[in-house]
GROMACS .gro file of C-alpha atoms in nm:
model
  351
    1UNK     CA    1 -13.719  18.759  14.933
    2UNK     CA    2 -13.592  19.104  15.040
    3UNK     CA    3 -13.795  19.073  15.362
    4UNK     CA    4 -13.627  18.742  15.440
    5UNK     CA    5 -13.285  18.887  15.360
    6UNK     CA    6 -13.346  19.187  15.586
    7UNK     CA    7 -13.465  18.957  15.865
    8UNK     CA    8 -13.153  18.743  15.833
    9UNK     CA    9 -12.933  19.054  15.836
   10UNK     CA   10 -13.100  19.175  16.155
   11UNK     CA   11 -13.043  18.835  16.312
   12UNK     CA   12 -12.674  18.835  16.217
   13UNK     CA   13 -12.633  19.192  16.345
   14UNK     CA   14 -12.797  19.103  16.675
   15UNK     CA   15 -12.573  18.797  16.715
   16UNK     CA   16 -12.263  19.008  16.642
   17UNK     CA   17 -12.373  19.255  16.909
   18UNK     CA   18 -12.419  18.973  17.162
   19UNK     CA   19 -12.077  18.832  17.066
   20UNK     CA   20 -11.911  19.172  17.104
   21UNK     CA   21 -12.062  19.230  17.449
   22UNK     CA   22 -11.975  18.874  17.554
   23UNK     CA   23 -11.609  18.919  17.453
   24UNK     CA   24 -11.597  19.257  17.628
   25UNK     CA   25 -11.741  19.117  17.951
   26UNK     CA   26 -11.513  18.812  17.941
   27UNK     CA   27 -11.207  19.033  17.888
   28UNK     CA   28 -11.294  19.253  18.186
   29UNK     CA   29 -11.397  18.963  18.414
   30UNK     CA   30 -11.126  18.717  18.310
   31UNK     CA   31 -10.964  18.737  18.656
   32UNK     CA   32 -11.280  18.588  18.809
   33UNK     CA   33 -11.316  18.311  18.551
   34UNK     CA   34 -11.153  18.039  18.770
   35UNK     CA   35 -11.408  18.118  19.043
   36UNK     CA   36 -11.691  18.077  18.793
   37UNK     CA   37 -11.549  17.746  18.668
   38UNK     CA   38 -11.515  17.627  19.026
   39UNK     CA   39 -11.878  17.718  19.097
   40UNK     CA   40 -11.997  17.528  18.788
   41UNK     CA   41 -11.786  17.227  18.886
   42UNK     CA   42 -11.917  17.216  19.243
   43UNK     CA   43 -12.272  17.269  19.118
   44UNK     CA   44 -12.249  16.959  18.899
   45UNK     CA   45 -12.117  16.760  19.196
   46UNK     CA   46 -12.376  16.894  19.445
   47UNK     CA   47 -12.690  16.928  19.230
   48UNK     CA   48 -12.814  16.572  19.294
   49UNK     CA   49 -12.791  16.620  19.670
   50UNK     CA   50 -12.949  16.964  19.647
   51UNK     CA   51 -13.253  16.837  19.460
   52UNK     CA   52 -13.285  16.541  19.694
   53UNK     CA   53 -13.281  16.761  20.005
   54UNK     CA   54 -13.532  17.011  19.861
   55UNK     CA   55 -13.770  16.784  19.670
   56UNK     CA   56 -13.761  16.468  19.883
   57UNK     CA   57 -13.665  16.593  20.228
   58UNK     CA   58 -13.860  16.919  20.187
   59UNK     CA   59 -13.576  17.139  20.311
   60UNK     CA   60 -13.578  17.511  20.239
   61UNK     CA   61 -13.357  17.587  19.939
   62UNK     CA   62 -13.140  17.838  20.124
   63UNK     CA   63 -13.081  17.594  20.411
   64UNK     CA   64 -12.994  17.306  20.178
   65UNK     CA   65 -12.755  17.525  19.978
   66UNK     CA   66 -12.586  17.650  20.296
   67UNK     CA   67 -12.538  17.297  20.430
   68UNK     CA   68 -12.385  17.182  20.100
   69UNK     CA   69 -12.153  17.483  20.092
   70UNK     CA   70 -12.032  17.407  20.445
   71UNK     CA   71 -11.980  17.038  20.367
   72UNK     CA   72 -11.787  17.117  20.048
   73UNK     CA   73 -11.571  17.357  20.247
   74UNK     CA   74 -11.491  17.091  20.506
   75UNK     CA   75 -11.424  16.819  20.249
   76UNK     CA   76 -11.241  17.022  19.982
   77UNK     CA   77 -11.123  17.359  20.104
   78UNK     CA   78 -11.016  17.274  20.458
   79UNK     CA   79 -10.743  17.035  20.334
   80UNK     CA   80 -10.647  17.290  20.066
   81UNK     CA   81 -10.617  17.563  20.331
   82UNK     CA   82 -10.397  17.334  20.542
   83UNK     CA   83 -10.186  17.266  20.235
   84UNK     CA   84 -10.147  17.635  20.155
   85UNK     CA   85 -10.035  17.711  20.511
   86UNK     CA   86  -9.789  17.421  20.502
   87UNK     CA   87  -9.641  17.520  20.167
   88UNK     CA   88  -9.625  17.889  20.263
   89UNK     CA   89  -9.419  17.802  20.570
   90UNK     CA   90  -9.189  17.577  20.368
   91UNK     CA   91  -9.146  17.831  20.088
   92UNK     CA   92  -9.072  18.107  20.339
   93UNK     CA   93  -8.815  17.886  20.512
   94UNK     CA   94  -8.653  17.790  20.180
   95UNK     CA   95  -8.638  18.157  20.073
   96UNK     CA   96  -8.476  18.266  20.400
   97UNK     CA   97  -8.232  17.970  20.403
   98UNK     CA   98  -8.161  17.952  20.031
   99UNK     CA   99  -7.783  17.953  20.090
  100UNK     CA  100  -7.805  17.647  20.317
  101UNK     CA  101  -8.021  17.467  20.061
  102UNK     CA  102  -7.778  17.543  19.778
  103UNK     CA  103  -7.484  17.423  19.990
  104UNK     CA  104  -7.667  17.095  20.056
  105UNK     CA  105  -7.730  17.055  19.682
  106UNK     CA  106  -7.363  17.127  19.611
  107UNK     CA  107  -7.264  16.854  19.855
  108UNK     CA  108  -7.508  16.605  19.700
  109UNK     CA  109  -7.389  16.701  19.351
  110UNK     CA  110  -7.024  16.642  19.446
  111UNK     CA  111  -7.113  16.302  19.594
  112UNK     CA  112  -7.292  16.198  19.276
  113UNK     CA  113  -7.003  16.321  19.066
  114UNK     CA  114  -6.766  16.113  19.277
  115UNK     CA  115  -6.982  15.796  19.255
  116UNK     CA  116  -7.119  15.824  18.902
  117UNK     CA  117  -6.863  16.045  18.734
  118UNK     CA  118  -7.126  16.302  18.628
  119UNK     CA  119  -7.240  16.629  18.779
  120UNK     CA  120  -7.607  16.716  18.751
  121UNK     CA  121  -7.577  17.080  18.858
  122UNK     CA  122  -7.317  17.333  18.749
  123UNK     CA  123  -7.217  17.634  18.958
  124UNK     CA  124  -7.414  17.867  18.729
  125UNK     CA  125  -7.728  17.657  18.765
  126UNK     CA  126  -7.695  17.650  19.143
  127UNK     CA  127  -7.659  18.028  19.149
  128UNK     CA  128  -7.970  18.073  18.933
  129UNK     CA  129  -8.157  17.827  19.156
  130UNK     CA  130  -8.071  18.033  19.464
  131UNK     CA  131  -8.195  18.351  19.293
  132UNK     CA  132  -8.524  18.183  19.194
  133UNK     CA  133  -8.581  18.046  19.543
  134UNK     CA  134  -8.532  18.393  19.690
  135UNK     CA  135  -8.774  18.549  19.440
  136UNK     CA  136  -9.045  18.281  19.462
  137UNK     CA  137  -9.201  18.388  19.794
  138UNK     CA  138  -9.367  18.715  19.672
  139UNK     CA  139  -9.514  18.538  19.371
  140UNK     CA  140  -9.636  18.249  19.584
  141UNK     CA  141  -9.805  18.483  19.831
  142UNK     CA  142  -9.968  18.674  19.545
  143UNK     CA  143 -10.098  18.349  19.394
  144UNK     CA  144 -10.235  18.250  19.735
  145UNK     CA  145 -10.426  18.579  19.763
  146UNK     CA  146 -10.570  18.536  19.413
  147UNK     CA  147 -10.675  18.182  19.501
  148UNK     CA  148 -10.859  18.299  19.814
  149UNK     CA  149 -11.037  18.568  19.608
  150UNK     CA  150 -11.145  18.308  19.350
  151UNK     CA  151 -11.272  18.078  19.627
  152UNK     CA  152 -11.482  18.356  19.783
  153UNK     CA  153 -11.634  18.440  19.443
  154UNK     CA  154 -11.688  18.069  19.370
  155UNK     CA  155 -11.901  18.020  19.681
  156UNK     CA  156 -12.095  18.341  19.616
  157UNK     CA  157 -12.189  18.218  19.266
  158UNK     CA  158 -12.244  17.859  19.380
  159UNK     CA  159 -12.502  17.958  19.642
  160UNK     CA  160 -12.728  18.125  19.386
  161UNK     CA  161 -12.674  17.845  19.134
  162UNK     CA  162 -12.792  17.588  19.390
  163UNK     CA  163 -13.091  17.795  19.505
  164UNK     CA  164 -13.204  17.854  19.145
  165UNK     CA  165 -13.087  17.520  19.005
  166UNK     CA  166 -13.410  17.394  18.846
  167UNK     CA  167 -13.498  17.730  18.696
  168UNK     CA  168 -13.145  17.776  18.563
  169UNK     CA  169 -13.139  17.434  18.398
  170UNK     CA  170 -13.484  17.481  18.241
  171UNK     CA  171 -13.376  17.818  18.102
  172UNK     CA  172 -13.057  17.673  17.955
  173UNK     CA  173 -13.250  17.382  17.807
  174UNK     CA  174 -13.494  17.624  17.646
  175UNK     CA  175 -13.246  17.871  17.500
  176UNK     CA  176 -12.956  17.653  17.388
  177UNK     CA  177 -12.999  17.654  17.007
  178UNK     CA  178 -12.963  17.279  16.957
  179UNK     CA  179 -13.191  16.982  16.904
  180UNK     CA  180 -13.333  16.827  17.219
  181UNK     CA  181 -13.125  16.509  17.184
  182UNK     CA  182 -12.804  16.713  17.153
  183UNK     CA  183 -12.897  16.926  17.455
  184UNK     CA  184 -12.952  16.606  17.656
  185UNK     CA  185 -12.621  16.467  17.534
  186UNK     CA  186 -12.443  16.791  17.622
  187UNK     CA  187 -12.576  16.777  17.976
  188UNK     CA  188 -12.488  16.411  18.031
  189UNK     CA  189 -12.143  16.438  17.875
  190UNK     CA  190 -12.065  16.757  18.068
  191UNK     CA  191 -12.161  16.588  18.395
  192UNK     CA  192 -11.936  16.291  18.312
  193UNK     CA  193 -11.643  16.514  18.216
  194UNK     CA  194 -11.670  16.719  18.535
  195UNK     CA  195 -11.670  16.407  18.752
  196UNK     CA  196 -11.375  16.261  18.558
  197UNK     CA  197 -11.161  16.575  18.582
  198UNK     CA  198 -11.269  16.737  18.910
  199UNK     CA  199 -11.308  16.414  19.110
  200UNK     CA  200 -11.117  16.142  18.926
  201UNK     CA  201 -10.783  16.323  18.878
  202UNK     CA  202 -10.749  16.445  19.241
  203UNK     CA  203 -10.872  16.110  19.377
  204UNK     CA  204 -10.609  15.914  19.183
  205UNK     CA  205 -10.346  16.167  19.295
  206UNK     CA  206 -10.444  16.117  19.661
  207UNK     CA  207 -10.421  15.739  19.619
  208UNK     CA  208 -10.067  15.776  19.484
  209UNK     CA  209  -9.986  16.016  19.768
  210UNK     CA  210 -10.104  15.769  20.032
  211UNK     CA  211  -9.904  15.484  19.875
  212UNK     CA  212  -9.599  15.713  19.862
  213UNK     CA  213  -9.652  15.814  20.227
  214UNK     CA  214  -9.636  15.450  20.331
  215UNK     CA  215  -9.298  15.423  20.158
  216UNK     CA  216  -9.172  15.747  20.315
  217UNK     CA  217  -9.262  15.614  20.661
  218UNK     CA  218  -9.109  15.270  20.599
  219UNK     CA  219  -8.779  15.406  20.468
  220UNK     CA  220  -8.747  15.684  20.725
  221UNK     CA  221  -8.775  15.984  20.492
  222UNK     CA  222  -8.763  16.312  20.691
  223UNK     CA  223  -9.093  16.508  20.705
  224UNK     CA  224  -9.295  16.234  20.533
  225UNK     CA  225  -9.630  16.416  20.558
  226UNK     CA  226  -9.492  16.723  20.382
  227UNK     CA  227  -9.364  16.505  20.098
  228UNK     CA  228  -9.702  16.328  20.093
  229UNK     CA  229  -9.869  16.663  20.018
  230UNK     CA  230  -9.614  16.749  19.749
  231UNK     CA  231  -9.656  16.404  19.592
  232UNK     CA  232 -10.034  16.450  19.577
  233UNK     CA  233  -9.980  16.771  19.381
  234UNK     CA  234  -9.723  16.633  19.139
  235UNK     CA  235  -9.929  16.315  19.084
  236UNK     CA  236 -10.182  16.531  18.898
  237UNK     CA  237  -9.916  16.625  18.642
  238UNK     CA  238  -9.928  16.421  18.320
  239UNK     CA  239  -9.635  16.201  18.212
  240UNK     CA  240  -9.404  16.270  18.511
  241UNK     CA  241  -9.661  16.241  18.793
  242UNK     CA  242  -9.534  16.134  19.136
  243UNK     CA  243  -9.193  16.054  18.985
  244UNK     CA  244  -9.123  16.428  19.004
  245UNK     CA  245  -9.084  16.373  19.381
  246UNK     CA  246  -8.945  16.026  19.442
  247UNK     CA  247  -8.683  16.034  19.163
  248UNK     CA  248  -8.508  16.355  19.281
  249UNK     CA  249  -8.553  16.234  19.640
  250UNK     CA  250  -8.383  15.903  19.563
  251UNK     CA  251  -8.100  16.073  19.371
  252UNK     CA  252  -8.051  16.323  19.655
  253UNK     CA  253  -8.033  16.043  19.915
  254UNK     CA  254  -7.776  15.860  19.703
  255UNK     CA  255  -7.573  16.180  19.676
  256UNK     CA  256  -7.583  16.234  20.053
  257UNK     CA  257  -7.447  15.886  20.114
  258UNK     CA  258  -7.778  15.725  20.223
  259UNK     CA  259  -7.739  15.453  19.962
  260UNK     CA  260  -7.992  15.201  20.086
  261UNK     CA  261  -8.261  15.467  20.136
  262UNK     CA  262  -8.202  15.612  19.791
  263UNK     CA  263  -8.216  15.276  19.614
  264UNK     CA  264  -8.518  15.165  19.818
  265UNK     CA  265  -8.722  15.478  19.748
  266UNK     CA  266  -8.646  15.455  19.374
  267UNK     CA  267  -8.746  15.087  19.356
  268UNK     CA  268  -9.057  15.152  19.565
  269UNK     CA  269  -9.150  15.453  19.354
  270UNK     CA  270  -9.124  15.285  19.016
  271UNK     CA  271  -9.252  14.948  19.132
  272UNK     CA  272  -9.529  15.030  19.379
  273UNK     CA  273  -9.630  15.397  19.337
  274UNK     CA  274  -9.631  15.370  18.957
  275UNK     CA  275  -9.839  15.052  18.970
  276UNK     CA  276 -10.089  15.210  19.212
  277UNK     CA  277 -10.172  15.470  18.945
  278UNK     CA  278 -10.271  15.201  18.694
  279UNK     CA  279 -10.469  15.004  18.953
  280UNK     CA  280 -10.658  15.315  19.071
  281UNK     CA  281 -10.749  15.409  18.712
  282UNK     CA  282 -10.866  15.054  18.640
  283UNK     CA  283 -11.087  15.046  18.952
  284UNK     CA  284 -11.236  15.387  18.875
  285UNK     CA  285 -11.278  15.326  18.501
  286UNK     CA  286 -11.643  15.223  18.542
  287UNK     CA  287 -11.723  15.526  18.757
  288UNK     CA  288 -11.550  15.803  18.562
  289UNK     CA  289 -11.481  15.881  18.199
  290UNK     CA  290 -11.155  15.763  18.047
  291UNK     CA  291 -10.988  16.091  17.948
  292UNK     CA  292 -10.727  16.046  17.678
  293UNK     CA  293 -10.370  16.119  17.802
  294UNK     CA  294 -10.311  16.361  17.514
  295UNK     CA  295 -10.613  16.567  17.626
  296UNK     CA  296 -10.475  16.569  17.980
  297UNK     CA  297 -10.130  16.685  17.868
  298UNK     CA  298 -10.258  16.963  17.641
  299UNK     CA  299 -10.521  17.060  17.898
  300UNK     CA  300 -10.265  17.091  18.177
  301UNK     CA  301 -10.033  17.304  17.960
  302UNK     CA  302 -10.316  17.536  17.858
  303UNK     CA  303 -10.488  17.535  18.199
  304UNK     CA  304 -10.179  17.617  18.405
  305UNK     CA  305 -10.092  17.898  18.164
  306UNK     CA  306 -10.443  18.043  18.195
  307UNK     CA  307 -10.541  17.979  18.558
  308UNK     CA  308 -10.227  17.877  18.747
  309UNK     CA  309 -10.222  17.559  18.953
  310UNK     CA  310 -10.600  17.519  18.947
  311UNK     CA  311 -10.564  17.474  18.571
  312UNK     CA  312 -10.448  17.117  18.638
  313UNK     CA  313 -10.817  17.035  18.673
  314UNK     CA  314 -10.989  17.299  18.459
  315UNK     CA  315 -10.749  17.273  18.162
  316UNK     CA  316 -10.837  16.912  18.066
  317UNK     CA  317 -11.204  16.990  18.135
  318UNK     CA  318 -11.201  17.281  17.887
  319UNK     CA  319 -11.024  17.074  17.620
  320UNK     CA  320 -11.273  16.790  17.665
  321UNK     CA  321 -11.566  17.032  17.643
  322UNK     CA  322 -11.422  17.189  17.327
  323UNK     CA  323 -11.400  16.848  17.160
  324UNK     CA  324 -11.754  16.763  17.277
  325UNK     CA  325 -11.889  17.089  17.131
  326UNK     CA  326 -11.720  17.011  16.799
  327UNK     CA  327 -11.887  16.669  16.793
  328UNK     CA  328 -12.229  16.818  16.875
  329UNK     CA  329 -12.183  17.089  16.609
  330UNK     CA  330 -12.101  16.821  16.353
  331UNK     CA  331 -12.407  16.619  16.457
  332UNK     CA  332 -12.631  16.927  16.451
  333UNK     CA  333 -12.526  17.114  16.137
  334UNK     CA  334 -12.287  16.910  15.921
  335UNK     CA  335 -12.435  16.666  15.670
  336UNK     CA  336 -12.177  16.417  15.548
  337UNK     CA  337 -12.187  16.287  15.194
  338UNK     CA  338 -12.272  15.936  15.311
  339UNK     CA  339 -12.574  16.075  15.496
  340UNK     CA  340 -12.720  16.246  15.188
  341UNK     CA  341 -12.993  16.064  15.002
  342UNK     CA  342 -12.841  15.896  14.700
  343UNK     CA  343 -12.998  15.976  14.363
  344UNK     CA  344 -13.027  15.656  14.160
  345UNK     CA  345 -12.833  15.663  13.839
  346UNK     CA  346 -13.044  15.621  13.525
  347UNK     CA  347 -12.897  15.316  13.352
  348UNK     CA  348 -13.042  15.425  13.020
  349UNK     CA  349 -13.258  15.231  12.781
  350UNK     CA  350 -13.211  14.856  12.781
  351UNK     CA  351 -13.135  14.683  12.454
   0.00000   0.00000   0.00000
């Protein structure tokens, strides 16, 4: 018995050492964690094509991985780079012309107060808004630099994950301390969650952005393509979504005296853009997992706090994975009372 106890103590001590080193490494490499998550996400998306090119087409692994990296850059990162350049220019312009922007908001606020009898912005709020606009550029540029660093690290990790994909998956399958059926479930569920969060959420946001762009063009909104990009971003936010763009836009147009444009964009936003979100989710329901809205909301709050804007995608993914791990732990280790063999009750001697 003492031998077994000593063996168990050594096992616990070794696990504590691994846990300590893991926490230490995570603490020191936390800055690079978004890049690692991005690499894992892209690996899940690209692995099928990687195996097909190598095992069916007989491509060299390094060549196949390089081609997939280039394609992912063209499909994903090229539009993101264009977006960053566009937003940087707009943020820089807003920071350098903050006084003009505040004056325009004052004029719109006075118009709304005249028409509706209420003022949305006080003088103190407008002053604070001007100060925030002036101070936002350095933080935005710093976030852009951190994003570029994470992207470079993501591709560095992704290349080696693709080249060693089969070996990596076999090793994980061997060393994950779970039953085979739970390991299989973990892999399948993780793949579904990645597709739902990393592909489904941005795809639905782009659909809403395109529908909004059509409205911006019809109703003559200035700089419609810029607002299309902003709408795509806000459409990924839970609860408010694209309304974070077309509601203030409609109110601003009403305040500036463009009554028909303001009313039209509000009606189009609530009636058409809002409906497009439901239709897109219904059409994609069979292709992607149906992530609960509460998971999305909590995930976005946690993800943005941890990783910045990229947390819009990784936050819900982490929450979903946490819940999945709890379910697998319960299936693996927890025995419920109803699952225990029932001992028959002795009815006693019969009279």
